[in-house]
Short mmCIF file of C-alpha atoms in Angstrom, two decimals:
data_model
loop_
_atom_site.label_atom_id
_atom_site.label_comp_id
_atom_site.label_asym_id
_atom_site.label_seq_id
_atom_site.Cartn_x
_atom_site.Cartn_y
_atom_site.Cartn_z
CA MET A 1 -17.71 28.79 5.44
CA ILE A 2 -16.77 25.62 3.56
CA SER A 3 -18.06 25.50 0.02
CA ALA A 4 -20.00 22.56 -1.41
CA GLU A 5 -17.17 21.78 -3.83
CA THR A 6 -14.69 21.51 -0.98
CA MET A 7 -16.97 19.15 0.91
CA PHE A 8 -17.49 17.05 -2.22
CA TYR A 9 -13.77 16.67 -2.90
CA PHE A 10 -13.09 16.04 0.78
CA SER A 11 -15.65 13.22 1.03
CA ALA A 12 -14.54 11.78 -2.31
CA SER A 13 -10.89 11.69 -1.25
CA ILE A 14 -11.83 10.01 2.04
CA ARG A 15 -13.82 7.39 0.13
CA VAL A 16 -10.92 6.70 -2.24
CA GLY A 17 -8.46 6.65 0.66
CA ARG A 18 -10.51 4.09 2.54
CA LYS A 19 -10.80 1.90 -0.55
CA LEU A 20 -7.04 2.06 -1.12
CA ALA A 21 -6.37 1.37 2.55
CA SER A 22 -8.62 -1.70 2.58
CA LEU A 23 -7.01 -3.01 -0.61
CA TRP A 24 -3.53 -2.45 0.84
CA ASN A 25 -4.52 -4.16 4.10
CA ASN A 26 -5.86 -7.16 2.18
CA GLU A 27 -2.63 -7.45 0.18
CA PHE A 28 -0.48 -6.99 3.27
CA SER A 29 -2.31 -9.52 5.44
CA SER A 30 -2.50 -12.14 2.68
CA ASN A 31 1.24 -11.75 2.00
CA CYS A 32 2.03 -12.13 5.71
CA PHE A 33 -0.10 -15.24 6.04
CA SER A 34 1.37 -16.82 2.91
CA LYS A 35 4.90 -16.19 4.22
CA VAL A 36 3.99 -17.76 7.57
CA ASP A 37 2.74 -20.87 5.80
#
């Protein structure tokens, strides 16, 4: 059985991971487009 704490940390880490991933994707794509120009 998974405890409530484990679920909380799991969901929180996923949320943070997604935020970091979207930020990284924005940086990466903007850098690529600026280099193309």
